[in-house]
Structure formats: structure tokens, C-alpha cells
Amino acid sequence: MRRRFRTSNLSPKWGRILIKLKKKPKTYLIAGLIGLVTIGFIGYFIYVISGLPPLTQLEHYEPKLVTKIFSADSVLIKELYTQRREYIPYNQIPEYLKQAVLVTEDKKFWKHWGVDVRRLFKAALVDLIHMAKLEGASTITQQLARELYPSKLSREKTFTRKIREVITAVQIERTYAKSEILEMYLNSYYFGHGTYGIKSAADFYFNKDVKDLTLEECALLAALLKSPGGYSPIRRPQRALKRRNLVLALMFKNGVISRQQFETATNTPIVLGSGGHRETKKNIAPYFTEYIRQQLEDVFGKNLYTGGFTIYTTLDSRVQAAAEKAVQEFLPRLQKQVRKHILSK
């Protein structure tokens, strides 16, 4: 015989609870589901924040800089780096370059708090309609977050990564002033061909100091941010020209430059410097510089390649050049004499 569970067998307290459950089963079911969802949300939130860069790391920005080795007569003979970057402060960056970057990458930079909510929702809607990642919505601060913490914020297009990026961007905005964020961005970003930061990019592409860049050169460097490889003026000059002119058009549209400046700049061809060949010119006394590198690595360790040190050596580049020239001139004659001596035996 099937036994029925009777509330009379329970204590008064549990009996009342069971009666309430029988009377309002849906209410308690909903409450249970809400509880489970809440627990799941808390667990997911803990998972998200566990992947964020620590606050101490956000507060201490240490970019990887080039270590330079000079001769005794102040000639640069070697550079050591993992990323070719030289830091430049905000007040030394040309205004045209700042504006070119802002109108291209983040027009509301000075107004938002790290995230452009309207732009973010618009991009999400476009992606949802097309069922693909088509629209970019990252602010300069979000881009900086990805650049500074690649191990924490990968470039995978996932919802979790995006949340972490947004939280990190907000933390960066709370930690630094807007000018500092733009300064870090322009000193951190990759500009193609092994160059990081605006100073190294200006030197590489135009063989110029940043302060000497023209309007069209500023626009070209801003154009590279979208895709350094895709718009490389060395490998894809026509695409680079088209992208540069688009940046100039945005500058004109947003009132940064006049129509005359726009027309003059767009009709100016891209003229590159000899930056791409600088490394071969610096390759003076390779055995000596390798010896110096080994000695320095014993002292500084791997920090040698990221610390941005300036090293002066005892080598005189003029004497070294004269010695190398003498060897090059004398060596063929010596080889000829040796060959003649061997054949005469």
C-alpha cells in the first residue's frame, strides 16, 4: 500500500513551511530560479574580475624602451630592444597629430569616461543584424587597455574579453588624466615595421623628429593605427595614400584644418625618409658592440632590452671607420701575396 506523507508527522514549523510551498509553488520556484541566476552571475563576475590586471599594474606604467649604445664621439652604434620605442611627453606631440588621431579613432575622447556607450550599442546592433563582427566600437582608452595588458586582454572577440576591456578602460580613466592617456596611447601603439610609439614611427618613416612633422605626415601616421600592415606606405603606398587622405578629410570635416590646408595636403604625395635603412648604418664594430651587449646583460639582465638605457663606450667611431677602411684596402693585396706565395712552392 502506498503511504502518504502527512504534515501531522512533522514539527509545527516544518509543517507550516510545507503548507506554504503547496499553496504557492510557482512563487517559490521563481524565487529558486532567481537565486540560481544570482549565484551564477556572482560566479561569472568573480571569473571576469579574476582576469583583470591588478590595480598596482595600472598605476605604474612602464613602457618597453630602446637601449642605445653610443661611441665616445656620440655616434649611435647599436640599439637593443624587444620593441623599438622612444618615449615622448604629451606637450612635444604636434597638435595636428593629436587631432588626426582623435577624429579618426575617438571623436568623443574628451567627453566619455573610457567607454562610448552609444557607439558600443550601435556596434553591437550592427554585429547582431549581420551575425558577424563588423563594427568597431573601442575608444582610445579601450585600445590602450588592450595594448598595455595583452596577456590579460587578448584580442579574441568574446563577450568576457569585452567586459574586461571595458572595466580596465574605466579604471585607466580613473587613474590617469585624459592627456596622460593620449600620451600613453601614442607612445604605446604599433606603427608597423617593428616601430612602437609615435617618436620611433616619425624617425623610421620620415627620418624626422616628431615636432618637425608636417600636416600630411601626421595624417599618415594616424592612418596607420587602423592597420599598420594594411596601410604601410612602404608596401602598400596607394592604400596608404587613400587612407591618409581619408584622415585629412575627417580633419577638415571636424574643423581641425581649413579647406585650403585640406586640398594642399591631399595633393601632396607621400615622401618617406631613409629610416628603413638606418640599422645598417649603425652596424659599426659588430664584434665590439656584441661584447658590450654581453657585459651589459650580465649587469642588467633582460631589463637591458626594455629599460631605455643610454650607454657610452670607449670606441671612437672615426678611428674605427679608418681602421675598417684600411683593412678593406689592404686585405685584397695581402690575399694576392699569400696566393702568389702558395703557388710558387
One Martini backbone bead per residue (centre of mass of N, CA, C, O) as a GRO file, in nm:
protein
  345
    1MET     BB    1   0.098   0.036   0.021
    2ARG     BB    2   0.061   0.370  -0.017
    3ARG     BB    3   0.225   0.626   0.137
    4ARG     BB    4   0.145   0.919   0.302
    5PHE     BB    5   0.243   1.238   0.350
    6ARG     BB    6   0.226   1.391   0.667
    7THR     BB    7   0.220   1.690   0.846
    8SER     BB    8   0.169   1.568   1.136
    9ASN     BB    9   0.472   1.441   1.153
   10LEU     BB   10   0.557   1.725   1.188
   11SER     BB   11   0.659   2.000   1.275
   12PRO     BB   12   0.514   2.303   1.287
   13LYS     BB   13   0.723   2.452   1.117
   14TRP     BB   14   0.740   2.251   0.868
   15GLY     BB   15   0.441   2.248   0.812
   16ARG     BB   16   0.412   2.544   0.724
   17ILE     BB   17   0.610   2.533   0.489
   18LEU     BB   18   0.464   2.311   0.323
   19ILE     BB   19   0.199   2.465   0.288
   20LYS     BB   20   0.320   2.706   0.133
   21LEU     BB   21   0.430   2.540  -0.106
   22LYS     BB   22   0.147   2.436  -0.196
   23LYS     BB   23   0.019   2.722  -0.244
   24LYS     BB   24   0.322   2.850  -0.375
   25PRO     BB   25   0.504   2.712  -0.612
   26LYS     BB   26   0.582   2.939  -0.819
   27THR     BB   27   0.716   3.139  -0.631
   28TYR     BB   28   0.945   2.944  -0.534
   29LEU     BB   29   1.056   2.879  -0.811
   30ILE     BB   30   1.139   3.164  -0.888
   31ALA     BB   31   1.322   3.212  -0.646
   32GLY     BB   32   1.517   2.982  -0.715
   33LEU     BB   33   1.604   3.087  -0.992
   34ILE     BB   34   1.710   3.357  -0.896
   35GLY     BB   35   1.926   3.236  -0.714
   36LEU     BB   36   2.083   3.088  -0.937
   37VAL     BB   37   2.143   3.335  -1.112
   38THR     BB   38   2.294   3.492  -0.895
   39ILE     BB   39   2.518   3.288  -0.852
   40GLY     BB   40   2.612   3.287  -1.147
   41PHE     BB   41   2.682   3.588  -1.162
   42ILE     BB   42   2.891   3.592  -0.936
   43GLY     BB   43   3.078   3.385  -1.065
   44TYR     BB   44   3.129   3.544  -1.327
   45PHE     BB   45   3.240   3.800  -1.195
   46ILE     BB   46   3.484   3.663  -1.065
   47TYR     BB   47   3.602   3.565  -1.334
   48VAL     BB   48   3.643   3.841  -1.462
   49ILE     BB   49   3.822   3.985  -1.234
   50SER     BB   50   4.053   3.767  -1.240
   51GLY     BB   51   4.146   3.888  -1.545
   52LEU     BB   52   4.256   4.142  -1.429
   53PRO     BB   53   4.450   4.391  -1.384
   54PRO     BB   54   4.615   4.520  -1.148
   55LEU     BB   55   4.619   4.824  -0.996
   56THR     BB   56   4.930   4.854  -0.976
   57GLN     BB   57   4.972   4.824  -1.284
   58LEU     BB   58   4.807   5.077  -1.366
   59GLU     BB   59   4.988   5.286  -1.188
   60HIS     BB   60   5.250   5.145  -1.349
   61TYR     BB   61   5.393   5.274  -1.621
   62GLU     BB   62   5.612   5.054  -1.833
   63PRO     BB   63   5.770   5.093  -2.101
   64LYS     BB   64   5.931   4.972  -2.376
   65LEU     BB   65   6.270   5.053  -2.434
   66VAL     BB   66   6.543   5.180  -2.587
   67THR     BB   67   6.875   5.088  -2.610
   68LYS     BB   68   7.169   5.296  -2.630
   69ILE     BB   69   7.475   5.289  -2.821
   70PHE     BB   70   7.772   5.477  -2.788
   71SER     BB   71   8.022   5.651  -2.871
   72ALA     BB   72   8.262   5.874  -2.772
   73ASP     BB   73   8.143   6.066  -3.028
   74SER     BB   74   7.819   6.031  -3.030
   75VAL     BB   75   7.758   5.760  -3.187
   76LEU     BB   76   7.531   5.551  -3.307
   77ILE     BB   77   7.585   5.179  -3.291
   78LYS     BB   78   7.333   5.070  -3.103
   79GLU     BB   79   7.034   4.867  -3.061
   80LEU     BB   80   6.820   4.763  -2.784
   81TYR     BB   81   6.529   4.541  -2.823
   82THR     BB   82   6.179   4.443  -2.836
   83GLN     BB   83   6.083   4.748  -2.872
   84ARG     BB   84   6.067   5.019  -3.082
   85ARG     BB   85   6.103   5.277  -2.835
   86GLU     BB   86   6.024   5.628  -2.776
   87TYR     BB   87   5.968   5.867  -2.550
   88ILE     BB   88   5.697   6.120  -2.543
   89PRO     BB   89   5.560   6.393  -2.448
   90TYR     BB   90   5.270   6.562  -2.486
   91ASN     BB   91   5.399   6.860  -2.547
   92GLN     BB   92   5.563   6.723  -2.816
   93ILE     BB   93   5.301   6.680  -2.961
   94PRO     BB   94   5.139   6.746  -3.224
   95GLU     BB   95   4.829   6.871  -3.283
   96TYR     BB   96   4.767   6.729  -3.551
   97LEU     BB   97   4.812   6.444  -3.442
   98LYS     BB   98   4.601   6.439  -3.225
   99GLN     BB   99   4.357   6.511  -3.410
  100ALA     BB  100   4.386   6.279  -3.611
  101VAL     BB  101   4.334   6.057  -3.401
  102LEU     BB  102   4.060   6.150  -3.284
  103VAL     BB  103   3.886   6.164  -3.553
  104THR     BB  104   3.946   5.855  -3.613
  105GLU     BB  105   3.912   5.696  -3.318
  106ASP     BB  106   3.793   5.945  -3.096
  107LYS     BB  107   3.578   6.207  -3.074
  108LYS     BB  108   3.486   6.156  -2.747
  109PHE     BB  109   3.732   6.152  -2.554
  110TRP     BB  110   3.676   6.416  -2.362
  111LYS     BB  111   3.378   6.294  -2.257
  112HIS     BB  112   3.434   6.022  -2.174
  113TRP     BB  113   3.490   5.721  -1.935
  114GLY     BB  114   3.615   5.495  -2.167
  115VAL     BB  115   3.311   5.472  -2.281
  116ASP     BB  116   3.101   5.446  -2.570
  117VAL     BB  117   2.787   5.359  -2.543
  118ARG     BB  118   2.653   5.428  -2.811
  119ARG     BB  119   2.868   5.293  -2.991
  120LEU     BB  120   2.845   5.012  -2.866
  121PHE     BB  121   2.543   4.956  -2.937
  122LYS     BB  122   2.569   5.001  -3.239
  123ALA     BB  123   2.773   4.775  -3.293
  124ALA     BB  124   2.601   4.545  -3.175
  125LEU     BB  125   2.367   4.575  -3.377
  126VAL     BB  126   2.525   4.526  -3.636
  127ASP     BB  127   2.631   4.245  -3.555
  128LEU     BB  128   2.349   4.117  -3.513
  129ILE     BB  129   2.237   4.154  -3.800
  130HIS     BB  130   2.506   4.009  -3.941
  131MET     BB  131   2.644   3.791  -3.762
  132ALA     BB  132   2.902   3.986  -3.712
  133LYS     BB  133   3.223   4.138  -3.693
  134LEU     BB  134   3.209   4.484  -3.813
  135GLU     BB  135   3.204   4.679  -3.562
  136GLY     BB  136   3.373   4.933  -3.411
  137ALA     BB  137   3.398   5.061  -3.039
  138SER     BB  138   3.671   5.149  -2.949
  139THR     BB  139   3.841   5.331  -2.757
  140ILE     BB  140   4.136   5.456  -2.671
  141THR     BB  141   4.131   5.327  -2.389
  142GLN     BB  142   4.072   5.039  -2.485
  143GLN     BB  143   4.318   5.011  -2.667
  144LEU     BB  144   4.522   5.059  -2.442
  145ALA     BB  145   4.447   4.817  -2.270
  146ARG     BB  146   4.534   4.605  -2.482
  147GLU     BB  147   4.831   4.708  -2.512
  148LEU     BB  148   4.923   4.684  -2.205
  149TYR     BB  149   4.736   4.391  -2.161
  150PRO     BB  150   4.766   4.115  -2.345
  151SER     BB  151   4.745   3.881  -2.128
  152LYS     BB  152   4.451   3.982  -2.027
  153LEU     BB  153   4.377   4.123  -2.324
  154SER     BB  154   4.278   3.987  -2.572
  155ARG     BB  155   4.170   3.964  -2.928
  156GLU     BB  156   3.927   3.824  -2.859
  157LYS     BB  157   3.579   3.790  -2.963
  158THR     BB  158   3.448   3.833  -2.657
  159PHE     BB  159   3.248   3.905  -2.395
  160THR     BB  160   3.453   3.887  -2.164
  161ARG     BB  161   3.676   4.062  -2.286
  162LYS     BB  162   3.501   4.318  -2.311
  163ILE     BB  163   3.446   4.360  -2.013
  164ARG     BB  164   3.741   4.385  -1.926
  165GLU     BB  165   3.803   4.626  -2.105
  166VAL     BB  166   3.600   4.822  -1.981
  167ILE     BB  167   3.701   4.814  -1.688
  168THR     BB  168   3.992   4.901  -1.752
  169ALA     BB  169   3.922   5.172  -1.882
  170VAL     BB  170   3.794   5.295  -1.630
  171GLN     BB  171   4.047   5.270  -1.453
  172ILE     BB  172   4.227   5.449  -1.626
  173GLU     BB  173   4.049   5.705  -1.601
  174ARG     BB  174   4.084   5.714  -1.282
  175THR     BB  175   4.412   5.735  -1.292
  176TYR     BB  176   4.409   5.925  -1.548
  177ALA     BB  177   4.454   6.163  -1.756
  178LYS     BB  178   4.378   6.239  -2.072
  179SER     BB  179   4.664   6.324  -2.162
  180GLU     BB  180   4.800   6.062  -2.056
  181ILE     BB  181   4.647   5.864  -2.234
  182LEU     BB  182   4.736   5.980  -2.508
  183GLU     BB  183   5.035   5.950  -2.455
  184MET     BB  184   5.039   5.641  -2.416
  185TYR     BB  185   4.915   5.566  -2.684
  186LEU     BB  186   5.139   5.706  -2.873
  187ASN     BB  187   5.373   5.526  -2.721
  188SER     BB  188   5.247   5.220  -2.770
  189TYR     BB  189   5.178   5.191  -3.052
  190TYR     BB  190   5.166   5.028  -3.354
  191PHE     BB  191   5.340   5.125  -3.685
  192GLY     BB  192   5.525   4.931  -3.799
  193HIS     BB  193   5.823   4.787  -3.870
  194GLY     BB  194   5.900   4.769  -3.546
  195THR     BB  195   5.728   5.019  -3.444
  196TYR     BB  196   5.693   5.213  -3.138
  197GLY     BB  197   5.557   5.483  -3.145
  198ILE     BB  198   5.580   5.808  -3.264
  199LYS     BB  199   5.887   5.857  -3.265
  200SER     BB  200   5.979   5.604  -3.421
  201ALA     BB  201   5.794   5.651  -3.666
  202ALA     BB  202   5.910   5.924  -3.758
  203ASP     BB  203   6.196   5.817  -3.798
  204PHE     BB  204   6.140   5.583  -3.996
  205TYR     BB  205   5.957   5.727  -4.224
  206PHE     BB  206   6.105   6.048  -4.208
  207ASN     BB  207   6.359   6.124  -4.046
  208LYS     BB  208   6.215   6.256  -3.780
  209ASP     BB  209   6.100   6.464  -3.569
  210VAL     BB  210   5.798   6.517  -3.439
  211LYS     BB  211   5.799   6.840  -3.448
  212ASP     BB  212   5.853   6.821  -3.786
  213LEU     BB  213   5.584   6.748  -3.873
  214THR     BB  214   5.349   6.738  -4.098
  215LEU     BB  215   5.029   6.718  -4.174
  216GLU     BB  216   5.047   6.465  -4.368
  217GLU     BB  217   5.223   6.298  -4.170
  218CYS     BB  218   5.023   6.285  -3.940
  219ALA     BB  219   4.799   6.145  -4.104
  220LEU     BB  220   4.957   5.888  -4.170
  221LEU     BB  221   5.007   5.789  -3.881
  222ALA     BB  222   4.705   5.773  -3.811
  223ALA     BB  223   4.637   5.564  -4.037
  224LEU     BB  224   4.806   5.317  -3.913
  225LEU     BB  225   4.629   5.228  -3.666
  226LYS     BB  226   4.426   5.038  -3.807
  227SER     BB  227   4.673   4.921  -4.024
  228PRO     BB  228   5.001   4.888  -4.058
  229GLY     BB  229   5.006   4.676  -4.292
  230GLY     BB  230   4.767   4.774  -4.482
  231TYR     BB  231   4.904   5.098  -4.471
  232SER     BB  232   5.178   5.076  -4.586
  233PRO     BB  233   5.396   5.296  -4.756
  234ILE     BB  234   5.594   5.068  -4.855
  235ARG     BB  235   5.388   4.828  -4.955
  236ARG     BB  236   5.106   5.035  -4.968
  237PRO     BB  237   5.086   5.334  -5.104
  238GLN     BB  238   4.789   5.364  -5.208
  239ARG     BB  239   4.644   5.294  -4.946
  240ALA     BB  240   4.785   5.507  -4.774
  241LEU     BB  241   4.686   5.754  -4.932
  242LYS     BB  242   4.384   5.707  -4.895
  243ARG     BB  243   4.386   5.706  -4.584
  244ARG     BB  244   4.513   5.981  -4.540
  245ASN     BB  245   4.286   6.142  -4.688
  246LEU     BB  246   4.066   6.057  -4.490
  247VAL     BB  247   4.185   6.196  -4.245
  248LEU     BB  248   4.181   6.480  -4.369
  249ALA     BB  249   3.873   6.486  -4.409
  250LEU     BB  250   3.807   6.465  -4.105
  251MET     BB  251   3.954   6.723  -4.024
  252PHE     BB  252   3.780   6.910  -4.197
  253LYS     BB  253   3.496   6.828  -4.093
  254ASN     BB  254   3.600   6.905  -3.778
  255GLY     BB  255   3.776   7.185  -3.800
  256VAL     BB  256   4.099   7.157  -3.800
  257ILE     BB  257   4.100   7.234  -4.105
  258SER     BB  258   4.121   7.379  -4.394
  259ARG     BB  259   4.058   7.370  -4.722
  260GLN     BB  260   4.341   7.444  -4.817
  261GLN     BB  261   4.490   7.234  -4.647
  262PHE     BB  262   4.345   6.990  -4.761
  263GLU     BB  263   4.420   7.024  -5.063
  264THR     BB  264   4.726   7.034  -5.029
  265ALA     BB  265   4.766   6.763  -4.877
  266THR     BB  266   4.622   6.567  -5.086
  267ASN     BB  267   4.840   6.666  -5.319
  268THR     BB  268   5.053   6.527  -5.147
  269PRO     BB  269   5.293   6.321  -5.153
  270ILE     BB  270   5.456   6.050  -5.041
  271VAL     BB  271   5.745   6.107  -4.827
  272LEU     BB  272   6.020   5.926  -4.752
  273GLY     BB  273   6.267   5.829  -4.573
  274SER     BB  274   6.571   5.651  -4.445
  275GLY     BB  275   6.483   5.466  -4.201
  276GLY     BB  276   6.502   5.165  -4.317
  277HIS     BB  277   6.848   5.206  -4.322
  278ARG     BB  278   6.974   5.265  -4.036
  279GLU     BB  279   7.081   4.994  -3.918
  280THR     BB  280   7.329   4.959  -4.110
  281LYS     BB  281   7.476   5.222  -4.012
  282LYS     BB  282   7.503   5.113  -3.702
  283ASN     BB  283   7.702   4.865  -3.785
  284ILE     BB  284   7.941   4.916  -3.577
  285ALA     BB  285   8.140   4.712  -3.447
  286PRO     BB  286   8.005   4.418  -3.385
  287TYR     BB  287   8.198   4.282  -3.178
  288PHE     BB  288   8.198   4.507  -2.972
  289THR     BB  289   7.887   4.529  -2.924
  290GLU     BB  290   7.858   4.236  -2.831
  291TYR     BB  291   8.037   4.261  -2.584
  292ILE     BB  292   7.872   4.482  -2.448
  293ARG     BB  293   7.609   4.327  -2.429
  294GLN     BB  294   7.712   4.101  -2.244
  295GLN     BB  295   7.799   4.284  -2.009
  296LEU     BB  296   7.519   4.419  -1.963
  297GLU     BB  297   7.353   4.160  -1.912
  298ASP     BB  298   7.499   4.090  -1.645
  299VAL     BB  299   7.376   4.348  -1.504
  300PHE     BB  300   7.056   4.382  -1.626
  301GLY     BB  301   6.959   4.182  -1.808
  302LYS     BB  302   6.650   4.201  -1.963
  303ASN     BB  303   6.633   4.514  -1.905
  304LEU     BB  304   6.814   4.607  -2.141
  305TYR     BB  305   6.558   4.580  -2.364
  306THR     BB  306   6.350   4.797  -2.178
  307GLY     BB  307   6.497   5.053  -2.016
  308GLY     BB  308   6.637   5.292  -2.184
  309PHE     BB  309   6.935   5.311  -2.216
  310THR     BB  310   7.250   5.501  -2.198
  311ILE     BB  311   7.549   5.418  -2.380
  312TYR     BB  312   7.898   5.468  -2.329
  313THR     BB  313   8.195   5.433  -2.505
  314THR     BB  314   8.543   5.402  -2.616
  315LEU     BB  315   8.466   5.423  -2.896
  316ASP     BB  316   8.587   5.549  -3.208
  317SER     BB  317   8.436   5.592  -3.507
  318ARG     BB  318   8.670   5.714  -3.674
  319VAL     BB  319   8.884   5.502  -3.616
  320GLN     BB  320   8.716   5.259  -3.702
  321ALA     BB  321   8.674   5.348  -3.996
  322ALA     BB  322   8.975   5.361  -4.070
  323ALA     BB  323   9.042   5.067  -4.004
  324GLU     BB  324   8.839   4.934  -4.200
  325LYS     BB  325   8.951   5.066  -4.455
  326ALA     BB  326   9.237   4.951  -4.437
  327VAL     BB  327   9.157   4.655  -4.448
  328GLN     BB  328   9.004   4.664  -4.723
  329GLU     BB  329   9.263   4.759  -4.883
  330PHE     BB  330   9.478   4.535  -4.782
  331LEU     BB  331   9.355   4.247  -4.810
  332PRO     BB  332   9.378   4.189  -5.118
  333ARG     BB  333   9.690   4.206  -5.124
  334LEU     BB  334   9.742   3.983  -4.920
  335GLN     BB  335   9.597   3.757  -5.075
  336LYS     BB  336   9.775   3.775  -5.326
  337GLN     BB  337  10.046   3.707  -5.187
  338VAL     BB  338   9.963   3.433  -5.071
  339ARG     BB  339   9.889   3.299  -5.340
  340LYS     BB  340  10.169   3.337  -5.472
  341HIS     BB  341  10.328   3.177  -5.258
  342ILE     BB  342  10.184   2.904  -5.294
  343LEU     BB  343  10.237   2.869  -5.610
  344SER     BB  344  10.563   2.878  -5.587
  345LYS     BB  345  10.591   2.579  -5.445
   0.00000   0.00000   0.00000
